[in-house]
Short mmCIF file of N, CA, C and O in Angstrom, two decimals:
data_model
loop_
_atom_site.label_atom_id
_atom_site.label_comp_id
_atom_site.label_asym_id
_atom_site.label_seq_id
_atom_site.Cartn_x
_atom_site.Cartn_y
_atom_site.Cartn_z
N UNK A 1 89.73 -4.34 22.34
CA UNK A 1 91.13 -4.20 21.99
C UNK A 1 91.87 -3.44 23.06
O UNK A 1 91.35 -3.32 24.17
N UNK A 2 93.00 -2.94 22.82
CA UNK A 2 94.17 -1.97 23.81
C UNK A 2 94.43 -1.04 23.15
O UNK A 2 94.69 -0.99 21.95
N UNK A 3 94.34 0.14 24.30
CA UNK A 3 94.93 1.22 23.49
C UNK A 3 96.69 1.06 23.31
O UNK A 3 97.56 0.43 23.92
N UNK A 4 96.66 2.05 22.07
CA UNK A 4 98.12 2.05 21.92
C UNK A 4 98.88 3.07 22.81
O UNK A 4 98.06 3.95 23.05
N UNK A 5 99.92 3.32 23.34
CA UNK A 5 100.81 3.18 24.47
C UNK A 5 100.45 5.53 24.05
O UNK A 5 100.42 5.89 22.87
N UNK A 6 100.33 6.26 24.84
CA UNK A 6 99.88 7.58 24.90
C UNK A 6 98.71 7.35 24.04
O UNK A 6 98.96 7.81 22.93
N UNK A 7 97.39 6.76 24.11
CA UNK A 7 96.17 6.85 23.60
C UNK A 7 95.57 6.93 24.78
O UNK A 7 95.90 6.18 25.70
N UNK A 8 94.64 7.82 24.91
CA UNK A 8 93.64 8.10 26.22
C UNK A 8 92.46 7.80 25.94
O UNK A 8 92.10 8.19 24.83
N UNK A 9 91.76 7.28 26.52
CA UNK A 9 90.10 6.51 26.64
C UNK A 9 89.33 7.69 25.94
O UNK A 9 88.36 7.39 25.25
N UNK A 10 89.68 8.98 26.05
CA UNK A 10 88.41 9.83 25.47
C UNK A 10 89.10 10.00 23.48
O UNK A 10 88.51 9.90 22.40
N UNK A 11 90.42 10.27 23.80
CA UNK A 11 91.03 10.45 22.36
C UNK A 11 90.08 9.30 21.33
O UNK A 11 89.44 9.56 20.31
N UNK A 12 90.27 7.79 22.13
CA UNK A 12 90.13 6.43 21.45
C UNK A 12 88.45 6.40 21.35
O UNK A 12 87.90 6.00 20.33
N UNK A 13 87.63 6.94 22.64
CA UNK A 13 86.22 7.01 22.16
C UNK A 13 85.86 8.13 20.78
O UNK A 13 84.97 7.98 19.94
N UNK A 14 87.03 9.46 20.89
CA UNK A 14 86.57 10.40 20.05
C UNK A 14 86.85 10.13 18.43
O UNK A 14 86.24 10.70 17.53
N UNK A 15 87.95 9.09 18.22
CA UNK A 15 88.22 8.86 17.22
C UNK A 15 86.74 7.38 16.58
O UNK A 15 86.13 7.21 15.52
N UNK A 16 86.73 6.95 17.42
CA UNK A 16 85.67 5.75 17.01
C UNK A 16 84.22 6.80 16.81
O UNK A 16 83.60 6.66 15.76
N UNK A 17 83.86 7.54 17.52
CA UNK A 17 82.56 8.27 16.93
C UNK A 17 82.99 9.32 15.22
O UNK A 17 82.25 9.50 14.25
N UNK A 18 84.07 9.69 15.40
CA UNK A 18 84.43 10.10 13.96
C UNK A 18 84.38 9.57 13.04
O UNK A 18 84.12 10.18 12.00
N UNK A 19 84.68 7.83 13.06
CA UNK A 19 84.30 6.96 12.28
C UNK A 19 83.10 6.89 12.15
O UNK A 19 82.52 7.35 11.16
N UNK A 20 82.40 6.21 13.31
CA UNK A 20 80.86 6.09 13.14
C UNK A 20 79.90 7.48 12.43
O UNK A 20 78.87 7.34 11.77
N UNK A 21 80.36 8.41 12.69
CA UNK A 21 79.58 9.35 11.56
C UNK A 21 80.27 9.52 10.27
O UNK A 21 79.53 10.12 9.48
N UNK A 22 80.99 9.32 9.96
CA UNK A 22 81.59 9.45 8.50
C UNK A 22 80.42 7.98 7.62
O UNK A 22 79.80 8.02 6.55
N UNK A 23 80.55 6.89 8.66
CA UNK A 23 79.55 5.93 8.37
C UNK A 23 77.82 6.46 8.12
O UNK A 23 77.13 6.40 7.10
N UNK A 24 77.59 6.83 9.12
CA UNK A 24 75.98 7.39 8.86
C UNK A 24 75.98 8.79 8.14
O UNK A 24 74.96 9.06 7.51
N UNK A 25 76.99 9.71 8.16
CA UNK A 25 76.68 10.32 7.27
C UNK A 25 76.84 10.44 5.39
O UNK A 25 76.13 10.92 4.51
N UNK A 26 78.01 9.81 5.42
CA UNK A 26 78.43 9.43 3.85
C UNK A 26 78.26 7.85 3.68
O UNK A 26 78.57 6.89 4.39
N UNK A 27 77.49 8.06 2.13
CA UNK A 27 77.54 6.38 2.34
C UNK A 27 78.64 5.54 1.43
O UNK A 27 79.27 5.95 0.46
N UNK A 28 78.65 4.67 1.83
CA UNK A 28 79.98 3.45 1.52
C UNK A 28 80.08 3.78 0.28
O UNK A 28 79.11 4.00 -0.45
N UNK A 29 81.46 3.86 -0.13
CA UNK A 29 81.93 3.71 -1.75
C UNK A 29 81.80 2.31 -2.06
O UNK A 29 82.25 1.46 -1.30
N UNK A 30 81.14 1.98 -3.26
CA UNK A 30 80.81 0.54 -3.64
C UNK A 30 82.44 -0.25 -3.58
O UNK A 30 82.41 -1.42 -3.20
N UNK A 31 83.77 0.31 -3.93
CA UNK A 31 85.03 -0.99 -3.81
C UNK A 31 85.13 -1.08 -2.53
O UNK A 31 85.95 -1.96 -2.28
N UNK A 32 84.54 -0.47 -1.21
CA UNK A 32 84.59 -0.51 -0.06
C UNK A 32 83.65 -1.22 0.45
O UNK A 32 84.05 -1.86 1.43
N UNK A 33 82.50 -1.39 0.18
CA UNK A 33 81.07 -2.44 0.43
C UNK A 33 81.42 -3.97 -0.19
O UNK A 33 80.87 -4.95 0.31
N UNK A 34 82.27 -4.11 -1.18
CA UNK A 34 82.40 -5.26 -2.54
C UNK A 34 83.66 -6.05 -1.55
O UNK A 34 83.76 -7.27 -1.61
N UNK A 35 84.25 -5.53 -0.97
CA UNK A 35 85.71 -5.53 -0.01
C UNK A 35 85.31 -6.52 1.23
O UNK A 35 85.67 -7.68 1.44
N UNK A 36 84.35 -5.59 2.04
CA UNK A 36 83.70 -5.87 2.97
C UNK A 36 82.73 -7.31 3.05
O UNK A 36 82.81 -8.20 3.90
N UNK A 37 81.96 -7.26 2.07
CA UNK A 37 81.07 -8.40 1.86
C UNK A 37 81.95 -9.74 1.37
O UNK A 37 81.69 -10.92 1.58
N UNK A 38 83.05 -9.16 0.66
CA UNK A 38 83.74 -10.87 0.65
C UNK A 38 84.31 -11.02 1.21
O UNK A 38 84.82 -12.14 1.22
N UNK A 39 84.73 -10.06 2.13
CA UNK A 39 85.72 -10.78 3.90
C UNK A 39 84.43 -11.76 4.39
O UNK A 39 84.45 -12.95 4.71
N UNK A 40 83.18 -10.72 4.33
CA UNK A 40 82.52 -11.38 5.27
C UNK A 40 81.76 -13.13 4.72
O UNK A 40 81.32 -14.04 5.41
N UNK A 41 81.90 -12.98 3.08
CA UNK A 41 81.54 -14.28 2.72
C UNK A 41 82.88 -15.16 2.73
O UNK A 41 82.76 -16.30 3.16
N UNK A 42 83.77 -14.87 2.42
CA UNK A 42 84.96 -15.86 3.16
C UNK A 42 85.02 -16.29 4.30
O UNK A 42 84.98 -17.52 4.37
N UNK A 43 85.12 -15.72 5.27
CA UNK A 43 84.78 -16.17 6.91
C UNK A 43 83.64 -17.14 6.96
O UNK A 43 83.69 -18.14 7.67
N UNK A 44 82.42 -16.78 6.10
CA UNK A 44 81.54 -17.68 6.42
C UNK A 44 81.73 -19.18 6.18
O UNK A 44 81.66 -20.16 6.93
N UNK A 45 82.04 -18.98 4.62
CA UNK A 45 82.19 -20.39 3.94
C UNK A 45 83.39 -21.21 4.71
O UNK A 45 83.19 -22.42 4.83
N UNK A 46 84.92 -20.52 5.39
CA UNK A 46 85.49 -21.44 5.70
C UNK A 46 84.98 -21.71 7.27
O UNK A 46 85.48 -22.67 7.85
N UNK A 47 84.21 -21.08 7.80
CA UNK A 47 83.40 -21.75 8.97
C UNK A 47 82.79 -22.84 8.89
O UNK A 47 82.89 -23.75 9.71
N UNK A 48 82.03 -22.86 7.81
CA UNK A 48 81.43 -23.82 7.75
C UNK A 48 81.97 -25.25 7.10
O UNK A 48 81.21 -26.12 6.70
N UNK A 49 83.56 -25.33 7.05
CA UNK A 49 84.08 -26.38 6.94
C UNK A 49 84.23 -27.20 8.35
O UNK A 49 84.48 -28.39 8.57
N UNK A 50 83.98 -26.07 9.22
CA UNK A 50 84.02 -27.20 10.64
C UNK A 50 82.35 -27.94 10.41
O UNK A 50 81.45 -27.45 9.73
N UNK A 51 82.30 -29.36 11.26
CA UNK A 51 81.01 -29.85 11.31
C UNK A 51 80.76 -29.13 12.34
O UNK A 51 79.65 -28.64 12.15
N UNK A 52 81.18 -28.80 13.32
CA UNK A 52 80.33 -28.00 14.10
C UNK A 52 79.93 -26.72 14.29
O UNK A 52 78.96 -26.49 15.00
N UNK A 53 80.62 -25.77 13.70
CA UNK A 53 79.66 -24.73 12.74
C UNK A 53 79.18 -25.12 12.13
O UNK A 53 78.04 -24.66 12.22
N UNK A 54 79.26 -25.88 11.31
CA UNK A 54 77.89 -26.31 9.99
C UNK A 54 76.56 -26.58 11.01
O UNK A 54 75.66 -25.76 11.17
N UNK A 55 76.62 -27.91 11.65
CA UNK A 55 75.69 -28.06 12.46
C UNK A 55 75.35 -26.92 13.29
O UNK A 55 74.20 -27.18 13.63
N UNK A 56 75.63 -25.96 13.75
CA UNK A 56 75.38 -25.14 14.75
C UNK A 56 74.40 -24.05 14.06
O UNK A 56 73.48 -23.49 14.66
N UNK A 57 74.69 -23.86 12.92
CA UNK A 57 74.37 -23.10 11.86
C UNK A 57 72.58 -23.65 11.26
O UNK A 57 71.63 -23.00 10.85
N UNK A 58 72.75 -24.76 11.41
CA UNK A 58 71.52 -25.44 10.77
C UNK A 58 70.77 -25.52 12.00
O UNK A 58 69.66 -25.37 11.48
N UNK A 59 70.49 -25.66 13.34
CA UNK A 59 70.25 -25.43 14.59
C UNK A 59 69.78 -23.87 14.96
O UNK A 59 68.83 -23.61 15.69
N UNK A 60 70.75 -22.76 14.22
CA UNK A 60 70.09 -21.97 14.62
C UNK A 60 69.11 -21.43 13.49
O UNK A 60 68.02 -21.08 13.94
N UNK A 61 69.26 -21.28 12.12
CA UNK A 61 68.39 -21.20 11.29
C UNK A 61 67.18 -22.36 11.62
O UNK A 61 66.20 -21.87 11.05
N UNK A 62 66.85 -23.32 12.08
CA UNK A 62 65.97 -24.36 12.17
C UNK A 62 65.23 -23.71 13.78
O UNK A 62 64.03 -23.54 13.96
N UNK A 63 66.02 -23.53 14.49
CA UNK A 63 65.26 -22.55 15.80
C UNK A 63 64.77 -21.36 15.07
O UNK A 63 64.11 -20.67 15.84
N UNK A 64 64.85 -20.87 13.88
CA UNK A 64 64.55 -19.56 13.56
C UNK A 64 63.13 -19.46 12.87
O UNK A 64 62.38 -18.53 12.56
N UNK A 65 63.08 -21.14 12.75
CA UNK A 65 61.94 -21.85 11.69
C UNK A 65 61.98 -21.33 10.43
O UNK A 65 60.89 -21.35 9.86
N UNK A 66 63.26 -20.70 9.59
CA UNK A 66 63.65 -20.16 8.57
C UNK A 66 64.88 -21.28 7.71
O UNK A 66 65.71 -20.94 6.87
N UNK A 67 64.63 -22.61 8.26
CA UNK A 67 65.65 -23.79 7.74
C UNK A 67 66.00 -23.52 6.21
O UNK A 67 67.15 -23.56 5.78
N UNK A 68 64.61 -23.19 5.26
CA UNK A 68 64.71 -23.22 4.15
C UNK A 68 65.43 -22.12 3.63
O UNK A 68 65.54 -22.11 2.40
N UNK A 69 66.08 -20.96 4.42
CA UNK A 69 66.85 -19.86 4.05
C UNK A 69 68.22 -20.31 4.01
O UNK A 69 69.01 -19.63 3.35
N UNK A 70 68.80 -21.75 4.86
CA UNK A 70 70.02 -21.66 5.00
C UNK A 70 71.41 -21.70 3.79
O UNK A 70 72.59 -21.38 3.94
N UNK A 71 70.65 -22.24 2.56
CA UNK A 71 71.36 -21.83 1.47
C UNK A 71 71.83 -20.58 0.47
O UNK A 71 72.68 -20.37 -0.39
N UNK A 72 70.44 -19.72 1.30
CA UNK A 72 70.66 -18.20 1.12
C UNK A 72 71.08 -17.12 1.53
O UNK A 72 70.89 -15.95 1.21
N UNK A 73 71.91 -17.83 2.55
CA UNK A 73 72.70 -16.74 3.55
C UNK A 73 73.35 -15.46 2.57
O UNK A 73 73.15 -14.26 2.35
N UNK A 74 74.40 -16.77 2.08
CA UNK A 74 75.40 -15.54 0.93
C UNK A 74 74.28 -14.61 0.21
O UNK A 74 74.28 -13.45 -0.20
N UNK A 75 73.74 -15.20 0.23
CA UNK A 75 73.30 -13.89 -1.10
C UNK A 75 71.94 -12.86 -0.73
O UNK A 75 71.14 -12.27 -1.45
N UNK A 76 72.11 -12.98 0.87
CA UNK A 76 71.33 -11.86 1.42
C UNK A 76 72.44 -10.76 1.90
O UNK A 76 72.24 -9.56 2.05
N UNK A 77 73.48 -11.36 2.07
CA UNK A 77 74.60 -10.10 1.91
C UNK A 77 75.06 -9.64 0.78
O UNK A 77 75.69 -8.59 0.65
N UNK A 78 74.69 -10.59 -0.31
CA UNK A 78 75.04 -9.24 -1.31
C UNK A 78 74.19 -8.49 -1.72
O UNK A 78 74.50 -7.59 -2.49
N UNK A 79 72.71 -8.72 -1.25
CA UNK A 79 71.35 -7.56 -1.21
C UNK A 79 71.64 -6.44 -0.77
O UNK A 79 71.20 -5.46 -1.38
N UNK A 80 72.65 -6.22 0.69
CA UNK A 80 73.05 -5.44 1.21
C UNK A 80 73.49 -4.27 0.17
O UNK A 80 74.09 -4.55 -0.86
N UNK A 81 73.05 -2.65 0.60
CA UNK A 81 73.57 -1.89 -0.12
C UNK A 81 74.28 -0.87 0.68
O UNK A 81 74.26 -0.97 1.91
N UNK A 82 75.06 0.34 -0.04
CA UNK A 82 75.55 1.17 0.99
C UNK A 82 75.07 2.32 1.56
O UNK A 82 75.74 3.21 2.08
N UNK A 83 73.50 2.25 1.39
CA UNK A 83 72.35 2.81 1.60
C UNK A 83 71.87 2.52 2.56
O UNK A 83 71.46 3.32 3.40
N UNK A 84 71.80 0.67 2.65
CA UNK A 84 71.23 -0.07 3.92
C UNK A 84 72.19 0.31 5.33
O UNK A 84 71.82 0.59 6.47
N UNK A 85 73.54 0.20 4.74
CA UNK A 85 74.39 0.56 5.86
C UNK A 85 74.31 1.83 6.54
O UNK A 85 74.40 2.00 7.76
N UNK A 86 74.06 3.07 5.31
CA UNK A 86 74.37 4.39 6.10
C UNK A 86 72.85 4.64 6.95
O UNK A 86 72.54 5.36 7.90
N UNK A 87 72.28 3.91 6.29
CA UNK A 87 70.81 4.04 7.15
C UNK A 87 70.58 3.24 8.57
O UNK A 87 70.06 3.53 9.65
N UNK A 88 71.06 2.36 8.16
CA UNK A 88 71.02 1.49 9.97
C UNK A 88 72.04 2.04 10.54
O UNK A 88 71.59 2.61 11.53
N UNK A 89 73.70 2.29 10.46
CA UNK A 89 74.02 3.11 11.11
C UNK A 89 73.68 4.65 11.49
O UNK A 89 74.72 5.16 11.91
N UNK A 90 72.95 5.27 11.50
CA UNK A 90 72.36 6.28 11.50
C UNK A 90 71.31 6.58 12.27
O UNK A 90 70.80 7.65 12.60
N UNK A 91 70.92 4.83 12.65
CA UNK A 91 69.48 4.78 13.36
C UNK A 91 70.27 4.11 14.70
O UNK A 91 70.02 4.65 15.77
N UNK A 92 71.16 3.02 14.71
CA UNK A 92 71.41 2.74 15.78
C UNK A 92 72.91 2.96 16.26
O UNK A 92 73.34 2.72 17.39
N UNK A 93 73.38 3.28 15.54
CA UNK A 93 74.55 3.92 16.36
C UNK A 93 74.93 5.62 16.85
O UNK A 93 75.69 6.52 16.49
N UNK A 94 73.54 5.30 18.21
CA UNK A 94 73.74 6.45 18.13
C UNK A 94 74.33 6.83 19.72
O UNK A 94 74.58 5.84 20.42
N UNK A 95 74.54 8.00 20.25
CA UNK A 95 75.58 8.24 21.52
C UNK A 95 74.67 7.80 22.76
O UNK A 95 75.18 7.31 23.77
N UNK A 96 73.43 7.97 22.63
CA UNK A 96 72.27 7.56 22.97
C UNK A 96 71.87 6.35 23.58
O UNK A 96 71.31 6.27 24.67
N UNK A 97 72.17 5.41 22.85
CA UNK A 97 72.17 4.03 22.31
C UNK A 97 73.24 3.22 23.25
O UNK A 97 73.04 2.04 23.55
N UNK A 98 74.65 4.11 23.78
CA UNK A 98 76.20 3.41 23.72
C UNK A 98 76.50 2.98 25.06
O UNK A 98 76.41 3.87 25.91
N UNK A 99 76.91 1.60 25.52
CA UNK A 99 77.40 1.63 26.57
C UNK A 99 79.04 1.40 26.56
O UNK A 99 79.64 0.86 25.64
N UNK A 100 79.84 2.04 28.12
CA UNK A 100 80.98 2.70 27.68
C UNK A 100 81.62 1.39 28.76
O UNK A 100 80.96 1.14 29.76
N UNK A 101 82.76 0.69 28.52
CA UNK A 101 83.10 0.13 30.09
C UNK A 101 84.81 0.28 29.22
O UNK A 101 85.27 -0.13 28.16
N UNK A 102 85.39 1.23 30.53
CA UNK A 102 87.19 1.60 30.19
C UNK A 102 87.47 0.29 31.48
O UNK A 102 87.02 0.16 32.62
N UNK A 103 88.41 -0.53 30.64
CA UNK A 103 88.96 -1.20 31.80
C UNK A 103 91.16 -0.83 31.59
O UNK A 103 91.82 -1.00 30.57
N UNK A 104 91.56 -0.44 32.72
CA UNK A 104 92.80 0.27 32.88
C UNK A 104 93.31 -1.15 33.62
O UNK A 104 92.82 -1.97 34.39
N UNK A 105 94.69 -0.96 32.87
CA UNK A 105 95.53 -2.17 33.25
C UNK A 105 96.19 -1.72 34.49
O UNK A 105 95.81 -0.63 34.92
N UNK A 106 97.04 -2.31 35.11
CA UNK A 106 97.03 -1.90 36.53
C UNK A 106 98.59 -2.24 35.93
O UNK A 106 99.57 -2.14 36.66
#
């Protein structure tokens, strides 16, 4: 994205790690996880009104040799808990982990 017009590269990194620990350290309020998961199952389903996401989709689950999962997508995200989240963020988002690239408009 762009920063907004007096936002400085460290302000905009310091505010995104404030997020990211509010993430690994508190975990998701469930109307905030319930929110999240049907953006993310909406996006899916109207993707897959193109044939070529559909096909692309069955290509890569079939490279995955996991073909027989592809009807179970949806509902391995709603397995997801806000437990799973604060825990994988916690493990991999860490400062450790981050690569940084500032590109300045000229």
């Amino acid at each position: 994205g762009h920063l907004q017009k007096g936002i400085s590269f460290s302000e905009a990194e310091s505010s995104i790690w404030e997020e990211i620990e509010k993430i690994s350290n508190q975990p998701m309020e469930e109307n905030e996880l319930i929110k999240v998961k049907n953006k993310h199952k909406t996006g899916k389903v109207f993707s897959e009104q193109s044939l070529l996401n559909r096909v692309m989709n069955i290509a890569f689950f079939e490279n995955l040799g996991v073909l027989h999962e592809l009807n179970n997508e949806l509902e391995k995200y709603d397995e997801i808990t806000a437990s799973d989240i604060q825990n994988f963020s916690s493990t991999v988002f860490l400062k450790t982990n981050r690569s940084i690239l500032q590109i300045k408009s000229i």
